[in-house]
Structures are given as C-alpha cells and as structure tokens.
Amino acid sequence: MVLGLGTGSTAAFVVAKLGELLKTGELTDIIGVPTSKRTEEQARSLNIPLSILDDHPHIDLAIDGADEVDPLLNLVKGRGGALLREKMVEAASDEFVVVADETKLVDGLGGSKLAMPVEVVKFCWKYNLVRLQEMFKDEGVEAKLRVGENGKPYVTDNFNYIVDLYFENPIKDGYAAGKEISGLEGVVEHGLFLDMATAVIIAGKTGVEVKSKIFRYRKKMEDVSHMTRRKTGQDEVIIDFLLESPAWNVIHIECNMFCPDTYAFVKLEFLAKAKPCAVCRLGINYESMAYLNLNHILLCRSGEGKT
C-alpha cells in the first residue's frame, strides 16, 4: 500500500504510529510519500520506506490533519507551511482521511479567523499581497506575509513565501475564491482543499465521530454521457453524496448550468444498497427536477420521469 504522509502536529502522531506498527511487524508492504521535508525526516528516522510522486503517482490513502473543516468536509490547510506538497499528494490519493479535533469545525471556511495561507513566489510578493487583500475586501480580509521565528520571511520547502489571509467573515464561495486566487500570476497554491477529503475523524469531548462522503462525482460536462449540452458558461457538474447517518444518504446537487431542456444521466455506483434517501437541490433550475433510483440519478426536463 502506498500512503500519503501528512504534515503537522496531528500527522506526526500518525507517522509515529505507522513506524511503530512497521517495527512490530503488524504492518508490512507500506511505502510512504511525505508531504514535507520534516515529515520525510521523521519517517526516515522510523525506517518507513519512502518514495515520491514521480515513482508512485497513484496513492491508495493519504492521512493528514486540517486547520478548518466545514459541513461539506471542505478544508483549510497549510498553516504548517506545506500546502503545495500536501495538495499534490492528497489529490493523487484514492482516499484522503483527515484527523482533527472539534475546534477545527467551522460553519464556513475562514470562519476561525485564523490564517488561510497562499503560497506565492518571492518575486514581487507584496504586489500579490495587495491584490489578495483587495480581492477579499468584502470579507474584511487582512493579508500578512508570514514571518519565521528569526524575524525573516518564512520560506517553504519549495523556496516560496506565504501570504496569510485573515478573514473577518467566512468566505462566501470557496470554489470561486479558489479559482480567483489561482488566477493571480505569481500565486503557486492556496490553502483551500475543496472536494478532496473522503472522511474526517473528529475527536471531541464526547468521543470520536467519523464524517464520511460515500461518493463524490465531478466531471467535465463534455465527458458526461447522454447529455444535451447548452453553452451556459458553466463547465462542470458537481454532485456530492454525503453520509449523514447510518440510515440516510443526503445528496447535494449543485448544477447551476442545467436548464429545463438539458438533462444528465449519471450512474451512481456507490448507491448499490437500498437506503432511504433525501435529495437536496442546490442552485438547480426550479423547473427541472431530480429523479433518484437505486443506481442512477436523472436530471431531466420538467414533466419527465418521477419526483
């Protein structure tokens, strides 16, 4: 098994436990892909076999911590400074499990009022700091260059700087914000980890809770079969399936691009088991409707199918 090894205080405990299990022989045939130099150093000290994405581009499971977790399991990460490598490794993983405590739960990303990092090149970093602050003025953001303990600018493993964004109000639209930030020349990566976590293990005063996504479908519109496509300026279909309780699947559908005469037929392989299901429509045209059976969901014209 190839494991993505996260960075930070929580991830360090996971790496330590992994080294212990390998040493006792309880685990074998494990290869780790570290997300930072300090995780690499810790793993090597524990004799954990290591590799890199170049040699192992397919990762079975990544385990990491998070700085913020919203109700849809979107994350803010990177306060430890390893956001670029974390995102690369975790995006290459079949499963991405986050371990965090209940203080990391927020209603909206940026809601903790702590740093949301943006990694930028050193060249004209202040230029991008000003642009980032202006971009989120409605959220009352304050942008600061991260400084290390030595009083000098913090330098990432990739020899870049970090601009930390402190939000007075939560980010209104994480997807739009991520796209805008990434569109700035000189920005390397941002700390919004959207549609990535498959499960979050939350430790709280009353015990441990596991929040899981049983299925996540994201695909370019032109790749979706059986679809009549219109030019609407939207190019992605996003359907999130969240496991809310043992009895119910809550299906969130975000499809602003669908019009009454446009439909998509999407096979849901992870709904093989018959369970009660609630369908929540988010942003879909009110004249359209969602049709659900055990294996498929049909977004179709008003009047066709069943509700």
Phi, psi and omega in degrees: 000138177258124184246134171276125184258116185287183182232141178125177185297319180291315180297329180297323176295321179296315180296319179298317179294321178298316178299321179296316181293324177292321181295321181277353180085003179290334173238142177220168176056046179249134172236129181257142174244104185285153181255007178196166178294322181289326175292321177300316180296317178297314182296319179295323179294339179259008179061035175276124177300134185236157176210187178226168182298329179303320183266334179227077183288347178250117182249133183285317185208135172243140179232129183204171174266186178208154178268329176214146176226122179265175184299337179263013179067022167283153191230155158250129179223165172109007177293342174276357174092003185250027189300322182295308182291325176300313183293321180297313182291317185286332175290336180271005185261140175297318180231139179231108182255130180253137176244125183207167174258168189295343178290345181274353181283132179225156176285328178213146182300138186089355186289343180282348183065018173259180191293135165249108190280149172228120179275128183230156175290156182293326183299119178053045181298326181294326176303315179285328176301314180296319180294322179293319179295320179293325182299325185244035181295330180291335178270005179064043186281147170241123182258131181226140172287130180289134181241138180279180181296336180276003179082359178260160180305135177293134180246128181284173176299341181260012177066035176245172174262168175234129170259120179266130178256125179250115186264130173286325178235149181301154178295130185289319183219101184298322181294315179294320180297315179299319180293319180294317181297314181296337181281351180280127176297132180098348174276129180269312180196160178237166186270013175274114179254094189255136179058036183243316184287133175264338177204148176231126177261116185253123176263126181224183182297330183264002179133202183248133179237140178248122176254126186231151168254121182277342179196141176223124183242124178217121186208149175295140183302322183291344180266352182278127183283161176057040182238134170266113189260138174243154177279104183241000183086354178252134185239011181224147172252125182237117178233120183251129177246117185245136175273103184273329180199169179300340186259335189235140168256125175257121184254118179261126181243120179242099185220068181297339186279350184279132176251167183305328183258017176243137181220157176228141178242112188237122179285133181251093185292335185270006175253038181291333180268134180287119178217150174303144186219133175253136181248120179251123179265127180239109174079002182281148179304131185295340179278349177267175179209165179251133179241125186238132165230194188296325189242349187220155171236137183237118172261112192224178181293148177303132180098346179259147177073203181234160178266000000 
